[in-house]
JSON list of C-alpha atoms in Angstrom, two decimals:
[
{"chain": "A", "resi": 640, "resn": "UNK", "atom": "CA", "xyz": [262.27, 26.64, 24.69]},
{"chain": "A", "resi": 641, "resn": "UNK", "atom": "CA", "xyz": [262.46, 25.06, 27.97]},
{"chain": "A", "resi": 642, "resn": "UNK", "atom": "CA", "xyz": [266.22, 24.14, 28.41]},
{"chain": "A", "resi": 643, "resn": "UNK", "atom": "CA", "xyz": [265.82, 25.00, 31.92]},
{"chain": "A", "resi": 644, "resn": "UNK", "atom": "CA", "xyz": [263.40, 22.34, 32.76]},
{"chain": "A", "resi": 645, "resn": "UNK", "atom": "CA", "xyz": [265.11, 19.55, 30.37]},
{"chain": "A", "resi": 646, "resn": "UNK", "atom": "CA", "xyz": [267.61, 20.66, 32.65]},
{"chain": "A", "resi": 647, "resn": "UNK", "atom": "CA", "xyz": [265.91, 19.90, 35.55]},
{"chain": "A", "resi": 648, "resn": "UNK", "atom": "CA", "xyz": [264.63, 16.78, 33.89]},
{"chain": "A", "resi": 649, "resn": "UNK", "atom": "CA", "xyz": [267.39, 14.66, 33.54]},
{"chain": "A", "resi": 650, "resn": "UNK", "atom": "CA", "xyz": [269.28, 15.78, 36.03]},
{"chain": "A", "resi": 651, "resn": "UNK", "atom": "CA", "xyz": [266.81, 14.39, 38.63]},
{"chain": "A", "resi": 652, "resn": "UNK", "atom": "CA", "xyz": [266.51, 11.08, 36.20]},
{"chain": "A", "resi": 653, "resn": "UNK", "atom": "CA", "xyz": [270.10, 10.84, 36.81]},
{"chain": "A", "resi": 654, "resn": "UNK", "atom": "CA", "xyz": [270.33, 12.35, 40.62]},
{"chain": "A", "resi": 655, "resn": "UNK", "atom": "CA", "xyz": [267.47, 9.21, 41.57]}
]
């Protein structure tokens, strides 16, 4: 299960 890149995911969706 990849939390850690969902993670990553929308935190740069939201950081842009």
């Amino acid at each position: 299960m990849p939390i850690k890149q969902k993670n990553t995911f929308c935190y740069t969706k939201k950081g842009s």
